[in-house]
XYZ file of C-alpha atoms in Angstrom:
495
model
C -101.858 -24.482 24.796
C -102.126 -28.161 24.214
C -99.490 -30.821 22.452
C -101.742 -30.924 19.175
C -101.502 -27.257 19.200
C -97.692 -27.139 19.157
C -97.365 -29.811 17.053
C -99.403 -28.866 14.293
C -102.126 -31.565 15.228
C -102.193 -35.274 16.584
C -102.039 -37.520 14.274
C -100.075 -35.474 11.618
C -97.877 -37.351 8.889
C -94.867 -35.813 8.992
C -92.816 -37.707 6.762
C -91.322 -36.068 3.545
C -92.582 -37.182 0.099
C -91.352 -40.759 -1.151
C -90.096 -41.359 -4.401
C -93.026 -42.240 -6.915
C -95.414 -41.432 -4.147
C -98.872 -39.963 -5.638
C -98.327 -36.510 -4.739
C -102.258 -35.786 -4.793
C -103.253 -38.833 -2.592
C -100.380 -37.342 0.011
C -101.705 -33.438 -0.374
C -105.032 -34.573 0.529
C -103.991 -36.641 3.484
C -103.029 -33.337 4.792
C -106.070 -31.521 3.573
C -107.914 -34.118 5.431
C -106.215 -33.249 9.103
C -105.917 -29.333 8.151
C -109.740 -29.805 8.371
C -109.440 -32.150 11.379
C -107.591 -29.753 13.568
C -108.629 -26.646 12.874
C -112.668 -27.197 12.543
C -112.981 -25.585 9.085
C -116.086 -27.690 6.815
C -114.008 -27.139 3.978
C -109.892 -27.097 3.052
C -108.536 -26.387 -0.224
C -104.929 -25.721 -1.543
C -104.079 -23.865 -4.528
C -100.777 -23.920 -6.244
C -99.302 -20.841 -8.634
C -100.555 -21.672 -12.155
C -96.695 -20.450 -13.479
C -99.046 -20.401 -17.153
C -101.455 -17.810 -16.286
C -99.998 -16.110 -12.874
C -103.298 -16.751 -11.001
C -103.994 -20.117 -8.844
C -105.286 -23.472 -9.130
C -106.369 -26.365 -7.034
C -106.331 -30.078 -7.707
C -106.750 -30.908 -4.426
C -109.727 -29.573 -2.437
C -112.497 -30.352 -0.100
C -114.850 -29.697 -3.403
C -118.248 -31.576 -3.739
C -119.064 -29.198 -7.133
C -116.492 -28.832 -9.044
C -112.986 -30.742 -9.871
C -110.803 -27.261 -10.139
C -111.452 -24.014 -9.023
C -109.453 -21.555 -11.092
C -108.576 -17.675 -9.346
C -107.103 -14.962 -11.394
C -104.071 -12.840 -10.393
C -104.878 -10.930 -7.577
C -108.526 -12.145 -7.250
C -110.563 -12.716 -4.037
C -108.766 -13.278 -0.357
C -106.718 -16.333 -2.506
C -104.910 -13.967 -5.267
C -104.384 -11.407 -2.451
C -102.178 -13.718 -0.128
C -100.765 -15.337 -3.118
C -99.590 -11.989 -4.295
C -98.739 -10.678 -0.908
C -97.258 -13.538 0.906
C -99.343 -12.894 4.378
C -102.515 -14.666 5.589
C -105.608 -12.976 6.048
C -109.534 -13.530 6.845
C -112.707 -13.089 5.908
C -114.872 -11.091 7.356
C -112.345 -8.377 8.786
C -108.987 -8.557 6.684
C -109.330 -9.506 3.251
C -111.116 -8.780 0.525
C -115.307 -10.318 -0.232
C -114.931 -13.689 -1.339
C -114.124 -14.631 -5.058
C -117.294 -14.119 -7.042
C -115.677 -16.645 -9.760
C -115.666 -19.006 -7.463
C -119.011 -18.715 -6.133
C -120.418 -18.780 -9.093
C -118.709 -22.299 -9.842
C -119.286 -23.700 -7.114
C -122.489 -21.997 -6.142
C -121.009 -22.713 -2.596
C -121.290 -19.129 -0.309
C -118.927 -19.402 2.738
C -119.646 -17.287 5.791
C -116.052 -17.089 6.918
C -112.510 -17.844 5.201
C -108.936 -17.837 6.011
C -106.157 -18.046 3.856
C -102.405 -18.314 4.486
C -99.421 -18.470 1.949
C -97.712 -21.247 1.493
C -93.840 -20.465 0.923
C -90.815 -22.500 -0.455
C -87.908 -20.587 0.021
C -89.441 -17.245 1.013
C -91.596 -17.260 -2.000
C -95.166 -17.860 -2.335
C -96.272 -20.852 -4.202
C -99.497 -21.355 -2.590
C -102.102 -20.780 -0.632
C -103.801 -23.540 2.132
C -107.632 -21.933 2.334
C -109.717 -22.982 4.835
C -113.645 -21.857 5.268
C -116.709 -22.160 7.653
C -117.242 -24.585 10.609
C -115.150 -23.244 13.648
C -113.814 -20.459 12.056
C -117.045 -18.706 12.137
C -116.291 -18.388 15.827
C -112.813 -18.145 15.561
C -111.427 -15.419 13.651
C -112.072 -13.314 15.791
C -108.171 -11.405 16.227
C -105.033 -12.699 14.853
C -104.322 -15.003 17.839
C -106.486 -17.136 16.999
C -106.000 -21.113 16.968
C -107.433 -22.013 13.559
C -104.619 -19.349 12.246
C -101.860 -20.639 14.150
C -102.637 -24.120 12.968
C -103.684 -23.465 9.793
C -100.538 -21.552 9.233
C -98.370 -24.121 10.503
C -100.019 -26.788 8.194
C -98.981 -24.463 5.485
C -95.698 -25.261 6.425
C -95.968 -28.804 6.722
C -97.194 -28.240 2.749
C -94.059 -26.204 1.853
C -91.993 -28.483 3.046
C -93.317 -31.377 0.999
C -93.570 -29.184 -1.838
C -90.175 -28.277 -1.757
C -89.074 -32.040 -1.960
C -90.856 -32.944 -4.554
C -90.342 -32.993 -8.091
C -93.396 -30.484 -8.416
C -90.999 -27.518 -6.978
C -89.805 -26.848 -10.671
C -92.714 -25.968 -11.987
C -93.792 -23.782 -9.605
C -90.516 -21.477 -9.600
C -89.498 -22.111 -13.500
C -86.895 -20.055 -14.512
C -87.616 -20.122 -18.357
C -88.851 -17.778 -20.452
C -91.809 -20.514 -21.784
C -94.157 -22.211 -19.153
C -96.150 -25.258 -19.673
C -99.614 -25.433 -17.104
C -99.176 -26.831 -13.486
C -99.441 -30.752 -13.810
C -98.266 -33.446 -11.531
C -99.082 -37.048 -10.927
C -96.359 -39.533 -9.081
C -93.730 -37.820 -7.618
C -90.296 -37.653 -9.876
C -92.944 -38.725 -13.212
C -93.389 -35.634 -15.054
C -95.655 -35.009 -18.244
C -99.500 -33.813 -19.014
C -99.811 -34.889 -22.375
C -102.799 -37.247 -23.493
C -100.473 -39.999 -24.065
C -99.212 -39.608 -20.545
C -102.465 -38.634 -18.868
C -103.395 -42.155 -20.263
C -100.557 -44.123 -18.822
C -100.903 -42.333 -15.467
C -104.961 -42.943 -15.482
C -104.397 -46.500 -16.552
C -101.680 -46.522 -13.407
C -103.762 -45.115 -10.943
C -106.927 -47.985 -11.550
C -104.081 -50.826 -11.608
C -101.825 -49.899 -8.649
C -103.658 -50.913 -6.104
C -104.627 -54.989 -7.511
C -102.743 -57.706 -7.646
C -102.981 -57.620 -11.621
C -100.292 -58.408 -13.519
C -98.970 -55.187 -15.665
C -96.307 -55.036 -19.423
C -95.270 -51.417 -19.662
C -94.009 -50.939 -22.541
C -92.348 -48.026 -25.389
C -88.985 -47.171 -26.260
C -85.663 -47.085 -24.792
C -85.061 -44.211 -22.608
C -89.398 -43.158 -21.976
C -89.319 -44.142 -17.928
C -90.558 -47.808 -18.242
C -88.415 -48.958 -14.939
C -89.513 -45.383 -13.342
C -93.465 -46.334 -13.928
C -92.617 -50.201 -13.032
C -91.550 -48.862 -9.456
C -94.121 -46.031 -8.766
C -96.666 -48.842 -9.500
C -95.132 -50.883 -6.969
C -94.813 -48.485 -4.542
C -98.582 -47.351 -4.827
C -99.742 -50.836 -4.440
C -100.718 -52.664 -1.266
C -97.563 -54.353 -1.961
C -95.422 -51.789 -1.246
C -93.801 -52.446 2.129
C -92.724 -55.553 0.051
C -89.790 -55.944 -1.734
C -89.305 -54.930 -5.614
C -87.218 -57.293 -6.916
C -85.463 -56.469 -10.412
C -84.474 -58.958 -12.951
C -82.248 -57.592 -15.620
C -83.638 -60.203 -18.860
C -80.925 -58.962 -21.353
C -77.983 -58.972 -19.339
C -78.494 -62.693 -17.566
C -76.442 -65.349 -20.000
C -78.876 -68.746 -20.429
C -76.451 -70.757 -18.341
C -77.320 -68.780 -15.443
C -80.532 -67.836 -15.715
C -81.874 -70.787 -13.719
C -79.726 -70.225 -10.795
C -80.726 -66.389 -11.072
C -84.256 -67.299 -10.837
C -84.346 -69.957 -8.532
C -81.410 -70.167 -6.183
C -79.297 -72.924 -5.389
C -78.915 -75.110 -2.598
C -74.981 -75.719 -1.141
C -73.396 -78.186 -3.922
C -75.930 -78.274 -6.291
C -72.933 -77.387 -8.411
C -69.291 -76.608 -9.139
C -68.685 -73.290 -6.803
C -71.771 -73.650 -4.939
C -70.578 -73.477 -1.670
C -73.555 -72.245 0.568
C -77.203 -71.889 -0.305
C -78.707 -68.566 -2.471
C -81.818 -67.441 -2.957
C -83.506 -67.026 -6.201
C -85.219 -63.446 -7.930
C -88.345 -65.823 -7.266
C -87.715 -66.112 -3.794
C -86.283 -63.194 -3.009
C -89.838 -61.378 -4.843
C -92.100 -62.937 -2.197
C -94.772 -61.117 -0.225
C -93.728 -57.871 -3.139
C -93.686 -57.649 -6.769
C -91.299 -59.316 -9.297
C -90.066 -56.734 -12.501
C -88.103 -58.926 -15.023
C -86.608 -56.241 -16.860
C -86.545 -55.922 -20.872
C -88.804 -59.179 -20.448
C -88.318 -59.587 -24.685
C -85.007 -60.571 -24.148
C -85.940 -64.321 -22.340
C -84.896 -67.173 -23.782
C -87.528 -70.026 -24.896
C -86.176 -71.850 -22.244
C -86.263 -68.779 -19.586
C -89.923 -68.420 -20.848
C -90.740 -72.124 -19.828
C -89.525 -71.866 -16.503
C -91.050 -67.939 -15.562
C -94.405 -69.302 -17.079
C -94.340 -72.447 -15.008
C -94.015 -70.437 -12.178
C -96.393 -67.948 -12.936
C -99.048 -70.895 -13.476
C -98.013 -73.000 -10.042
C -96.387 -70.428 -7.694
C -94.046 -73.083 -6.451
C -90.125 -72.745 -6.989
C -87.478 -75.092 -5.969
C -84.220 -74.588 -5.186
C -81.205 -75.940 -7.942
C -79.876 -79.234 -6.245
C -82.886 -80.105 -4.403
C -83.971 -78.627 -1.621
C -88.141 -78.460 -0.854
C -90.386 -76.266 -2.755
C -91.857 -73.561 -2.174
C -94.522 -71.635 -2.309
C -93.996 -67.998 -3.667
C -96.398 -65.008 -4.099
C -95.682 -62.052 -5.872
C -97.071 -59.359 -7.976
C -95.458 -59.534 -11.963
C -94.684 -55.719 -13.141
C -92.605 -56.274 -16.812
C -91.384 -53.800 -18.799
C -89.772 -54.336 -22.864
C -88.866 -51.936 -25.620
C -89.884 -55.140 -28.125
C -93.290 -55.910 -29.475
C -93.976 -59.009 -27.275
C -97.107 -59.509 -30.087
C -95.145 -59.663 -33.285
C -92.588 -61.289 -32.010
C -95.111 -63.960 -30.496
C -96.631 -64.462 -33.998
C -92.805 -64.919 -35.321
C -92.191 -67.587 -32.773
C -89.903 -66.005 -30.867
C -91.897 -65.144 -27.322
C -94.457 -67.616 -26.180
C -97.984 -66.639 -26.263
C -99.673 -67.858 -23.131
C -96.287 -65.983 -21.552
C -97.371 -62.993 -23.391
C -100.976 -63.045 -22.146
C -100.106 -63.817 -18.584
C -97.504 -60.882 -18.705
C -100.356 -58.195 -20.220
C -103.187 -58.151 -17.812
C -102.839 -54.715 -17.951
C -100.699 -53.200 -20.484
C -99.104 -49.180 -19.929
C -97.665 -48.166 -23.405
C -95.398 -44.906 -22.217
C -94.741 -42.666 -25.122
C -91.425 -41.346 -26.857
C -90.772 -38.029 -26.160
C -91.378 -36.873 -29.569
C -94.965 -37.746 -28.761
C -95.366 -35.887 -25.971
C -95.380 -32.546 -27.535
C -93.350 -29.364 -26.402
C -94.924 -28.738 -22.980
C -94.032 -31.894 -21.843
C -90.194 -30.865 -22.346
C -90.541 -27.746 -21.131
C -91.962 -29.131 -17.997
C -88.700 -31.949 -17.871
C -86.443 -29.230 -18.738
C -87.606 -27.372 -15.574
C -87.640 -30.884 -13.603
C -84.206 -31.759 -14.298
C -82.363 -28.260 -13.803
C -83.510 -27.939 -10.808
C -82.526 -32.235 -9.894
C -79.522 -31.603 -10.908
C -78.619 -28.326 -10.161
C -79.373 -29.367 -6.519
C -77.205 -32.379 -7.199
C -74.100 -30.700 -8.275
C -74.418 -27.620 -6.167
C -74.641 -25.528 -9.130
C -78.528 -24.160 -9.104
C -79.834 -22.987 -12.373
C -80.656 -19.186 -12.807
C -82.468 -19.120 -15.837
C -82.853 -20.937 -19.252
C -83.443 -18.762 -22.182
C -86.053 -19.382 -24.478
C -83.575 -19.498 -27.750
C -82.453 -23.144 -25.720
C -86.003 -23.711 -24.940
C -87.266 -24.343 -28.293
C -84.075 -25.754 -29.505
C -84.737 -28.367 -27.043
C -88.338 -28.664 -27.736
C -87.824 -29.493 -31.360
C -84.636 -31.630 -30.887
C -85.535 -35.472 -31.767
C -84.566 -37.200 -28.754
C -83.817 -40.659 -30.084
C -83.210 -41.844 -26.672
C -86.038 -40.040 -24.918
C -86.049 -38.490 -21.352
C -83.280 -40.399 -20.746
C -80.996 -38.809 -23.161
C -82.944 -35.274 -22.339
C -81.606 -35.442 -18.500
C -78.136 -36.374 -19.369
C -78.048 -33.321 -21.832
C -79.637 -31.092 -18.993
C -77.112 -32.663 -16.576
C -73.889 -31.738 -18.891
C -75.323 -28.070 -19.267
C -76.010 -27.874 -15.431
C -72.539 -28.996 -14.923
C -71.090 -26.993 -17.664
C -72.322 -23.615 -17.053
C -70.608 -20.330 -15.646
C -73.470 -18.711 -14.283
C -76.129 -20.841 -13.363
C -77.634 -19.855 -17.318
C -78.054 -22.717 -19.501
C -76.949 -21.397 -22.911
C -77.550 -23.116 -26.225
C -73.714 -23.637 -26.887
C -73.874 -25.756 -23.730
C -76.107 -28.595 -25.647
C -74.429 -30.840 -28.077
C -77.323 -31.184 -30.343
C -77.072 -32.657 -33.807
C -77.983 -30.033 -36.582
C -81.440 -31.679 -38.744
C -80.254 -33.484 -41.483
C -80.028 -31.414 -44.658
C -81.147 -32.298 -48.314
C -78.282 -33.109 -50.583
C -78.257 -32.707 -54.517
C -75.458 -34.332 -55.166
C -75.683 -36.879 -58.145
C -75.850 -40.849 -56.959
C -78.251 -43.380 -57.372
C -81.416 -43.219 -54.943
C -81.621 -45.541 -52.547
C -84.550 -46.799 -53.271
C -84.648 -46.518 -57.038
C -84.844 -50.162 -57.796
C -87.896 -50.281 -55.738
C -86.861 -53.458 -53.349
C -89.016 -54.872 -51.305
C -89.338 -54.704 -47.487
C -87.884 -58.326 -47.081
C -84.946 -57.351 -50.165
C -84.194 -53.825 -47.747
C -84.333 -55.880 -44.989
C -81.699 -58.383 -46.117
C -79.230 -56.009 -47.460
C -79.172 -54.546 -43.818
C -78.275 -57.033 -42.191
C -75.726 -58.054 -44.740
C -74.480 -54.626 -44.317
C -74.168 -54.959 -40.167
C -72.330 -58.319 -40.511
C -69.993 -56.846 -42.649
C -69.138 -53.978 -40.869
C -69.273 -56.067 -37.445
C -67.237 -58.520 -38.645
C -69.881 -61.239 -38.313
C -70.448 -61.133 -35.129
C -73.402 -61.706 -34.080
C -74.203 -60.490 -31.109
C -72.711 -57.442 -31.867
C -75.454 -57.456 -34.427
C -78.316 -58.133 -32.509
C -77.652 -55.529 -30.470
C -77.564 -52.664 -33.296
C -80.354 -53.888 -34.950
C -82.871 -54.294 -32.025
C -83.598 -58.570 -32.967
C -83.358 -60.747 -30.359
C -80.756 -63.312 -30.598
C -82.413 -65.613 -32.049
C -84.766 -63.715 -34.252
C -81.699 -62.720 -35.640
C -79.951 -66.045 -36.319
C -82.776 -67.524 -37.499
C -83.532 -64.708 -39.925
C -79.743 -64.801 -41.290
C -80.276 -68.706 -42.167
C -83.215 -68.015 -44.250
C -81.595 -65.139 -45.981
C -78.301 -66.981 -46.989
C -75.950 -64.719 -44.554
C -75.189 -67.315 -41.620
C -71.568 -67.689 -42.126
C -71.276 -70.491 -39.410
């Protein structure tokens, strides 16, 4: 018996699945040396379709056909699936899947299927058909079964670290189709099969990207798995947090200081420009730059040459931009508050991510799945089941702030529960607001205008926060000074 033999093959990548990883691109890798080291002319791996009960493949050695599709119990495939032990063609298993033939209008001569299992269950099957095996199969001993089976394993064990796990093993009483894309990114609706297609042709160039949508929808999450799909990625990401960096620092944030340049600058510092070199740059929230802050990322942008506060030599700096904002960069460029040529040198490539709302109800069932079983492992305290009376309540709940607010409920429940069960009375959800009758004058009944509305609200948040402004921009979504500016032209700037 040689080395490759006992160690699954030469050459094999071991590792575990990274973080934001594309979970296809790392399943075929494997594919690729199952067919490498066992001989087979063709290697496909199906997953349990938790929708349907049969099996499905993304990822396949398939000239014909994208999918293949098997039904429960179907062919040598639904057999092991079903059973849990491998088993060949001609000899053991049943004729091959007519289904399948007929899709593919591919008609193998010899097949051999083994079960992929994550934590004694099945959850797959690795199939591999024709080229050695012909000569092969001849008796259970055989190499391309030994190998093929201990690939399988190699699978599982991926599988089971990956955020795809849930879906296969869900414990509700509702099931949303098999989908996954980067690993720890969940979602299959169009929105989302957008922003992942849009991902996938952008990773890999140097383009600049804006992803954009609401608070809470995974912005920073899509910012990183772009990064770490790119041919950047041994590089560093280098985060800039826009909203939370004061103006009087920003400078020094962005381009370091040399020793002295300054009262408390006792030793040299390197700037987020620096720092970002050889990887990719993500200013954070990028709406939230001053006009000044703007001037100085766009001069960079243009020269790719920073120098140091207090003197120092420049430098030259290269690094991919990746931005992310809640704001609409566009309107607030035609307002004068975000400089256009920033705005156009930020959105090569723009990723809109969509609320939650938007994605529809098998997008939550699929993140309800994701994050019982995250954070059931987290806490120790591993989910049993989720009734279907929480399922929908979920599913129709608003979710103002997104899958943000979505994990943190899941997370209380998880932590909350007696018996691994996740309860509606576990979920603080606010009842749907309910008609009223009661006598009042409508809101609306003196028919104001948008710009009337929109001064009585803010007069209403200054009151109530006491003039302070800040405070204000922060509950109303304006940027600082959108804000002050619009409370001069309305009359409410009490300075």
């Amino acid at each position: 018996m040689d080395a490759s033999e006992t160690d699954g093959g030469a050459g094999l990548d071991l590792a575990e699945i990274q973080p934001l990883e594309n979970l296809d691109n790392r399943l075929m890798r494997i594919l690729d040396q199952v067919r490498e080291h066992t001989g087979a002319a063709r290697a496909s791996l199906f997953l349990r379709d938790p929708e349907t009960g049969g099996a499905i493949t993304h990822v396949a050695h398939l000239d014909e056909v994208e999918h293949i599709r098997v039904a429960p119990g179907e062919g040598i495939v639904g057999r092991v699936l079903g059973t849990g032990t491998a088993c060949a063609w001609p000899g053991e298993g049943p004729a091959p899947d007519a289904a399948s033939i007929a899709a593919t209008g591919y008609r193998p001569a010899a097949i051999l299927a083994v079960p992929v299992l994550v934590d004694d269950a099945p959850v797959g099957v690795l199939e591999v058909i024709d080229g050695d095996l012909c000569a092969d199969l001849g008796g259970r001993g055989g190499r391309a079964r030994r190998r093929a089976e201990r690939m399988a394993q190699r699978i599982a064990r991926v599988l089971q670290g990956s955020s795809l796990v849930a879906q296969l093993r869900p414990r509700g009483e509702r099931t949303a189709a098999l989908h996954y894309a980067y690993e720890g990114i969940i979602g299959a609706s169009p929105a989302m099969q957008r922003a992942f297609s849009l991902a996938a042709r952008v990773a890999g160039t140097g383009a600049s990207v804006l992803v954009t949508g609401e608070t809470g929808t995974g912005k920073e999450l899509f910012a990183r798995a772009l990064h770490a799909n790119s041919q950047r990625r041994e590089g560093p990401l280098i985060k800039v947090d826009c909203g939370a960096i004061p103006d009087t620092l920003i400078e020094n944030e962005l381009f370091g200081h040399e020793a002295g340049a300054f009262t408390g600058a006792g030793g040299k510092a390197r700037g987020r420009f620096e720092e970002a070199d050889g990887g990719s740059l993500f200013p954070d929230e990028v709406g939230e730059l001053s006009t000044m802050a703007q001037t100085r990322l766009l001069r960079v942008l243009e020269d790719r040459v920073v120098q140091r506060l207090g003197g120092g030599r420049p430098m030259e700096v290269d690094f991919r931009l990746i931005s992310a904002t809640h704001r609409d960069l566009a309107a607030m460029a035609h307002r004068g508050d975000f400089r256009m040529d920033l705005l156009q040198r930020l959105k090569v490539v723009r990723i809109r991510l969509p609320s939650l709302r938007e994605r529809g109800t098998a997008d939550i069932l699929r993140l309800i799945e994701h994050f019982a079983d995250v954070h059931g492992r987290r806490h120790a305290r591993p989910v049993r089941a989720i009734p279907a009376a929480t399922q929908e309540a979920l599913a129709a709940h608003a979710w103002p702030g997104n899958v943000r607010e979505l994990s943190h409920a899941i997370e209380s429940a998880v932590v909350l529960s007696p018996d691994g069960v996740l309860h509606l009375d576990l979920f603080e959800l606010d009842p749907p607001p309910v008609a009223t009758t009661v006598a009042g004058p409508h809101p609306f009944a003196d028919a104001p205008t948008l710009a009337v509305l929109e001064r009585r609200y803010l007069a209403h948040l200054m009151e109530r926060h006491q003039g302070r402004r800040a405070e204000v921009a922060r509950v109303s979504g304006l940027g600082r000074t959108t804000l002050w500016r619009r409370l001069k032209e309305m009359g409410l700037d009490q300075d």
